[in-house]
PDB file of C-alpha atoms in Angstrom:
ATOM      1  CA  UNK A   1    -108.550 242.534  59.820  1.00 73.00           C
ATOM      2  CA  UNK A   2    -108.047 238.430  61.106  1.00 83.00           C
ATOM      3  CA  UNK A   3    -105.610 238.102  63.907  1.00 85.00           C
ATOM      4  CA  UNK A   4    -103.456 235.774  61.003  1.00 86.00           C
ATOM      5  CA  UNK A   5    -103.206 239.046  58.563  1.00 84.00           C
ATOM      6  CA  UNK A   6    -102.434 241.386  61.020  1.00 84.00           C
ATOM      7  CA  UNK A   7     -99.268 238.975  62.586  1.00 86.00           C
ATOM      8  CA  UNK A   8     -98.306 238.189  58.752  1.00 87.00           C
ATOM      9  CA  UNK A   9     -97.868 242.368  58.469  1.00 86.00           C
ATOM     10  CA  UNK A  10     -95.953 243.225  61.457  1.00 88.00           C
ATOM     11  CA  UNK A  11     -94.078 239.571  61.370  1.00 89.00           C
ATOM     12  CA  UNK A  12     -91.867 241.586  58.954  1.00 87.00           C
ATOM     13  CA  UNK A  13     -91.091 244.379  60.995  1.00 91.00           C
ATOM     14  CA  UNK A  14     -91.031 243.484  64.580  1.00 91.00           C
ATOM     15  CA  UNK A  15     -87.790 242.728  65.216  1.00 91.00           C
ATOM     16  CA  UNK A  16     -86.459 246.168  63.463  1.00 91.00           C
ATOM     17  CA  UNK A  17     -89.202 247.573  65.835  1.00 92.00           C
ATOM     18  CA  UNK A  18     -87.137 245.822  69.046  1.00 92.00           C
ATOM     19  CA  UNK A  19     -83.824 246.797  67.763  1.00 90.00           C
ATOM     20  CA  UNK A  20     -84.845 250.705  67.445  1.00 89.00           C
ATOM     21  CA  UNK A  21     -86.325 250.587  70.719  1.00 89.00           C
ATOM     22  CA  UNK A  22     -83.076 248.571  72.303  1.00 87.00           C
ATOM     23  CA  UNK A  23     -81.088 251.055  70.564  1.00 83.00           C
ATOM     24  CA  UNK A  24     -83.164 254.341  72.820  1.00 83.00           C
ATOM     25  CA  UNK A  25     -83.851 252.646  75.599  1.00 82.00           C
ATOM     26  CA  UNK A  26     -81.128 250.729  76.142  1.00 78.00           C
ATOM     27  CA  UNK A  27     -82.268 247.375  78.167  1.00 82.00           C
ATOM     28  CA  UNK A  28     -83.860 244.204  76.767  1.00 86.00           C
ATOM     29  CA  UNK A  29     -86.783 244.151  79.075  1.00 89.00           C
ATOM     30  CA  UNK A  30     -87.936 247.632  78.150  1.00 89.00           C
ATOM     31  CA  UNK A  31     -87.091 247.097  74.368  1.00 89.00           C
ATOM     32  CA  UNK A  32     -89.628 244.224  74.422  1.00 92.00           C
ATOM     33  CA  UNK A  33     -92.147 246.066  76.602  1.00 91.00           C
ATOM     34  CA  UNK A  34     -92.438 248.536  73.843  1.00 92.00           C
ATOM     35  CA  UNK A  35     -92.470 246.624  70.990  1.00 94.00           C
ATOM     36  CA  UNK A  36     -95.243 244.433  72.686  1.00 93.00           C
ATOM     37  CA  UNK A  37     -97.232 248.318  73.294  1.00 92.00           C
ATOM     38  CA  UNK A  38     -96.468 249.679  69.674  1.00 92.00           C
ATOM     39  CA  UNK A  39     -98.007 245.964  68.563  1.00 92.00           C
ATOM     40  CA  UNK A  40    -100.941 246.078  71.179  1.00 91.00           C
ATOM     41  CA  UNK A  41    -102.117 250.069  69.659  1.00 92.00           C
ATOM     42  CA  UNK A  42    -102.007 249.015  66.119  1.00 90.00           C
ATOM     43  CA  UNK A  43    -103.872 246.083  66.842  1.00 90.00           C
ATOM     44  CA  UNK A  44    -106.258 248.339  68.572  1.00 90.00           C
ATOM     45  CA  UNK A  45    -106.306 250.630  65.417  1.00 86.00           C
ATOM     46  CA  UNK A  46    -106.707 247.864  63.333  1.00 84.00           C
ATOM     47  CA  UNK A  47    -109.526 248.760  61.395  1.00 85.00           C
ATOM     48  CA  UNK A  48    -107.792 252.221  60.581  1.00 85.00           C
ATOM     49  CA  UNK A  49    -104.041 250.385  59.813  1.00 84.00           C
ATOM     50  CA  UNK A  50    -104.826 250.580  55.481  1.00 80.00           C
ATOM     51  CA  UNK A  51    -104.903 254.093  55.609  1.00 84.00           C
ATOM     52  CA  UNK A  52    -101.338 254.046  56.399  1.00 83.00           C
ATOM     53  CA  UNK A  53     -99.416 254.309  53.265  1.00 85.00           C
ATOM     54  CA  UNK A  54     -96.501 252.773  55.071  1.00 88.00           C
ATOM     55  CA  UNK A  55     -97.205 250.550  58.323  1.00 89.00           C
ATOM     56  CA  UNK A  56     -93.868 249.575  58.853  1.00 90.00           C
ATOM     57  CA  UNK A  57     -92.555 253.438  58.309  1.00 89.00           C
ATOM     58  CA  UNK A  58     -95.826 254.435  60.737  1.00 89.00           C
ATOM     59  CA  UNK A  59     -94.816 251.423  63.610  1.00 91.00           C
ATOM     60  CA  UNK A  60     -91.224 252.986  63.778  1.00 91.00           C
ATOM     61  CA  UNK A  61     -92.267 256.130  64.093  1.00 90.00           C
ATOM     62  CA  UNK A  62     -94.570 254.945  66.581  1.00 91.00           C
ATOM     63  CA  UNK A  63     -91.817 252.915  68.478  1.00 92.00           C
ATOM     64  CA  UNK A  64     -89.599 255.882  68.444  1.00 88.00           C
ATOM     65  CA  UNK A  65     -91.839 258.344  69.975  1.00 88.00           C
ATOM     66  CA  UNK A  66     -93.089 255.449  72.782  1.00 89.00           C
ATOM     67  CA  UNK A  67     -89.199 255.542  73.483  1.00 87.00           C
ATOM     68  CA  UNK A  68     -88.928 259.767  73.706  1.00 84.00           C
ATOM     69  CA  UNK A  69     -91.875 259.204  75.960  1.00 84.00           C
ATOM     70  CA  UNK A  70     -90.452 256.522  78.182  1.00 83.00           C
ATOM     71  CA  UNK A  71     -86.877 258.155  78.576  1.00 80.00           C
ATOM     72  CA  UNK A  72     -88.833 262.026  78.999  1.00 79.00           C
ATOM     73  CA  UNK A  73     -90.758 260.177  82.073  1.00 75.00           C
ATOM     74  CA  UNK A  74     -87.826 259.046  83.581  1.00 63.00           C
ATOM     75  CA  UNK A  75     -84.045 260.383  84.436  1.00 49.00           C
ATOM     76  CA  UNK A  76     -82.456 259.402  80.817  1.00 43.00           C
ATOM     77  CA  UNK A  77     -79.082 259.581  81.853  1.00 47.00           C
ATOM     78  CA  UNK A  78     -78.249 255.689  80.612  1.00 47.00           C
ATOM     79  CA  UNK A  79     -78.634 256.361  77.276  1.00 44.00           C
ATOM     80  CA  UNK A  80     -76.298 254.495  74.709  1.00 46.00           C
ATOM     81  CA  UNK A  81     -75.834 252.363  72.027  1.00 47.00           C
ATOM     82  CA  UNK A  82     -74.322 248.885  71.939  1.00 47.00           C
ATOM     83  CA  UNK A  83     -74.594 247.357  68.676  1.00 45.00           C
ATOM     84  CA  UNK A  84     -73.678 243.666  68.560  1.00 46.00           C
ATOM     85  CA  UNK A  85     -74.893 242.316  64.962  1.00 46.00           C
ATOM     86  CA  UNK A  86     -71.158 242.082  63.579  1.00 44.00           C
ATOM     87  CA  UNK A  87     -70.499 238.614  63.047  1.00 47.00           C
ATOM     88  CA  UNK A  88     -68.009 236.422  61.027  1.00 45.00           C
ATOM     89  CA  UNK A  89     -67.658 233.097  59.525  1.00 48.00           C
ATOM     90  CA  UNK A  90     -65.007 231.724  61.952  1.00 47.00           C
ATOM     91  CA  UNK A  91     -62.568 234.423  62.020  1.00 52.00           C
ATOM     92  CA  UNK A  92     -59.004 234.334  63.687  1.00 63.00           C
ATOM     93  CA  UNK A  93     -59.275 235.301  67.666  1.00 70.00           C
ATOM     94  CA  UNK A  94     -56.876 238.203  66.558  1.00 66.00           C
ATOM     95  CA  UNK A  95     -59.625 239.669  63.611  1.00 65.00           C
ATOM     96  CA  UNK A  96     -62.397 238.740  66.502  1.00 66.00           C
ATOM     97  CA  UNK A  97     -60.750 240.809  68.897  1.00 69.00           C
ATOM     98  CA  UNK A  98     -60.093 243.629  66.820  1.00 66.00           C
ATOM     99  CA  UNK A  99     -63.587 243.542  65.183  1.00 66.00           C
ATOM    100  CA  UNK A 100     -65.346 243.662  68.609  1.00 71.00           C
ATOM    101  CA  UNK A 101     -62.895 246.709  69.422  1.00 72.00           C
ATOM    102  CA  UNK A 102     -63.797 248.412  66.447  1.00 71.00           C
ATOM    103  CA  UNK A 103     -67.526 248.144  67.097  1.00 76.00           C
ATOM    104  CA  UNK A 104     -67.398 249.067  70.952  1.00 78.00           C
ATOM    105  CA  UNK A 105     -65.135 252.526  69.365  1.00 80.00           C
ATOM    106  CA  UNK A 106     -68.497 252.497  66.549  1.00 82.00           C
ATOM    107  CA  UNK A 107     -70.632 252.339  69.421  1.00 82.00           C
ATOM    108  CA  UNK A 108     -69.084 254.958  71.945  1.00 84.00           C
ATOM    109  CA  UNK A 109     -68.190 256.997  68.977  1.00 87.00           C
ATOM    110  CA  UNK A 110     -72.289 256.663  67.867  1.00 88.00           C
ATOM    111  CA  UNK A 111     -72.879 257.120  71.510  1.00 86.00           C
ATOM    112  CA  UNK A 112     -71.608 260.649  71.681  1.00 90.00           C
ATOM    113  CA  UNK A 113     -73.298 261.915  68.228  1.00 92.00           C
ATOM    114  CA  UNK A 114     -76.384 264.199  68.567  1.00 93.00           C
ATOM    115  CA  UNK A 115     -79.476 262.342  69.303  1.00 90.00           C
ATOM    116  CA  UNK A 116     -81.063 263.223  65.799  1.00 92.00           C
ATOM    117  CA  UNK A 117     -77.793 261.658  63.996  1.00 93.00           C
ATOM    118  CA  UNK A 118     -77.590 259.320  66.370  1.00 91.00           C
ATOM    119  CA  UNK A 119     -81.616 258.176  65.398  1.00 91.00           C
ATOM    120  CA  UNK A 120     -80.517 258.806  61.539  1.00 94.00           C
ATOM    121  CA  UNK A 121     -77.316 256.366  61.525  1.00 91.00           C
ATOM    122  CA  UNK A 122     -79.254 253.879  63.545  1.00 88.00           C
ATOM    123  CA  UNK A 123     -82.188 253.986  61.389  1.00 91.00           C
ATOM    124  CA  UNK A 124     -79.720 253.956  57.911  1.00 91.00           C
ATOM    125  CA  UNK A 125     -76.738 251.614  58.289  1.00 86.00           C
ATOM    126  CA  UNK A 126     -78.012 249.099  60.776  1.00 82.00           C
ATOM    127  CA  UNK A 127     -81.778 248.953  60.059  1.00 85.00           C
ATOM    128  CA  UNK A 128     -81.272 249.675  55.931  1.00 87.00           C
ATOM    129  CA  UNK A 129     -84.457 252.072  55.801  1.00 91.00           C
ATOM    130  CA  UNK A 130     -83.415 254.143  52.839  1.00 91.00           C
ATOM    131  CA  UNK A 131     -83.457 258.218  53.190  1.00 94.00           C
ATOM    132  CA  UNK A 132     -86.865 258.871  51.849  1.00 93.00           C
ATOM    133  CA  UNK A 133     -88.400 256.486  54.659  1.00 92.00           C
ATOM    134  CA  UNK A 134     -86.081 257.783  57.356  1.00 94.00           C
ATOM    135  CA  UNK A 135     -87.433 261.386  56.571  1.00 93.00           C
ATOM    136  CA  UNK A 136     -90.846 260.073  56.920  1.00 91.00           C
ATOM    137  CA  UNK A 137     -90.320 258.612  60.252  1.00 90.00           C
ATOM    138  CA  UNK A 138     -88.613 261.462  61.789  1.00 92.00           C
ATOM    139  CA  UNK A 139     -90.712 263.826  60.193  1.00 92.00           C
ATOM    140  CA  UNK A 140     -87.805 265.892  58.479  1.00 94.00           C
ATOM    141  CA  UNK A 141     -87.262 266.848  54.917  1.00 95.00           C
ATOM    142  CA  UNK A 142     -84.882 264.400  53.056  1.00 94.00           C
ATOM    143  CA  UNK A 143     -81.993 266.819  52.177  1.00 95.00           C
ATOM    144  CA  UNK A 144     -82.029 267.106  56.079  1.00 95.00           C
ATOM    145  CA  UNK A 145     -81.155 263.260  56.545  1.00 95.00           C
ATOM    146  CA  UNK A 146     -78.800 263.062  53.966  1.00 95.00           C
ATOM    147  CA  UNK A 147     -76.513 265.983  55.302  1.00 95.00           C
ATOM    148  CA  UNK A 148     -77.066 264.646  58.930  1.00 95.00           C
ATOM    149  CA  UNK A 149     -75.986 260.729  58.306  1.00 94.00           C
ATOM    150  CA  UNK A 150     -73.412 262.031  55.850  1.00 94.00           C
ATOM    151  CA  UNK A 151     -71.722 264.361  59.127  1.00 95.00           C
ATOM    152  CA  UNK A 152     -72.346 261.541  61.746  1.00 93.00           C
ATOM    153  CA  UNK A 153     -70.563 259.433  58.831  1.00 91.00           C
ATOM    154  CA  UNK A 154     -67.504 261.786  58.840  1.00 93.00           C
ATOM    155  CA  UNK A 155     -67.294 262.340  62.145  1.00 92.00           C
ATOM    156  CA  UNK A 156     -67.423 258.071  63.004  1.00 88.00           C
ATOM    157  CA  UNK A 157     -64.446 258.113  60.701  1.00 87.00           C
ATOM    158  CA  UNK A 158     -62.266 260.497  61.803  1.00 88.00           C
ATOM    159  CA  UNK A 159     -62.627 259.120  65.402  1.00 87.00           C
ATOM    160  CA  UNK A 160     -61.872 255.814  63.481  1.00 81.00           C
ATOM    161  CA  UNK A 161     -58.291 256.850  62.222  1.00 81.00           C
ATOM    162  CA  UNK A 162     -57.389 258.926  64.722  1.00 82.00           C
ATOM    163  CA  UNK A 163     -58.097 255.793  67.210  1.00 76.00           C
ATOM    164  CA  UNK A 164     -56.370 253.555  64.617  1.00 70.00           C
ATOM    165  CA  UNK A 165     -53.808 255.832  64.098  1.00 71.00           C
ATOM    166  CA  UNK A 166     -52.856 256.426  67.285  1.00 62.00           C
ATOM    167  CA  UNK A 167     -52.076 252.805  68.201  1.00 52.00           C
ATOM    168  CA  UNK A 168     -49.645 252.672  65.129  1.00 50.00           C
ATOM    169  CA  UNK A 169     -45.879 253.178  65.673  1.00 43.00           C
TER     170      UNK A 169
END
């Protein structure tokens, strides 16, 4: 495989390859460390990479077991999530202010889900893999996804109204 192929392929995926390892590991500088090491193996493995039935699927599971590695060699006690893609054509500073609340409550509420949903809602809402390729990637049986985004999904929302709730009246 030429150097241009192989940046075409994972041109498409690198930056979802970042996010999920921002997302584990938390700072920028070790998010990009890893994405440059899952890059650097596959190019190693070139010559093996059209086996793969899915080398995007394969790179995130790749990315997300450098991360388990990384945080399992070190004191994880920093993990969280801060998700910051919301944006808005020129909104009110009112609807600004509340949207950026809302996502810090996403994010804390995210924050305290098991690691597994945590993995699933990250991989679902924010990074659009559908169930079938999440399954693959975490290496669980799709029935198993489903259930698990659909009770981190219930569980977001009902520390969404209660929060919203709360403020009213």
């Amino acid at each position: 495989m030429k150097e241009s192929v192989f940046i075409t392929l994972t041109d498409g995926f690198k930056d979802k390859l970042y996010r999920l390892a921002r997302r584990l590991l938390v700072s920028n500088e070790e998010a990009e460390d890893a994405t440059q090491e899952v890059l650097l193996k596959l190019w190693k493995n070139k010559k093996r990479i059209g086996q793969y039935k899915n080398v995007e699927a394969f790179a995130m599971t790749m990315t997300k077991n450098y991360c388990y590695d990384k945080l399992k060699a070190k004191d994880s006690g920093n993990l969280k999530i801060v998700h910051s893609n919301y944006k808005d054509e020129r909104p009110s500073l009112q609807r600004e202010v509340e949207a950026k609340d809302s996502l810090n409550w996403v994010g804390k509420i995210i924050n305290n889900l098991p690691e597994q949903q945590r993995m699933i809602v990250q991989l679902r809402d924010i990074e659009q893999y559908d169930n079938a390729e999440i399954a693959e990637m975490l290496e669980m049986n799709e029935t198993a996804v489903r259930v698990a985004l659909s009770r981190a999904r219930k569980v977001i929302r009902e520390e969404l109204v209660k929060k919203h709730n709360y403020g009213v009246g």
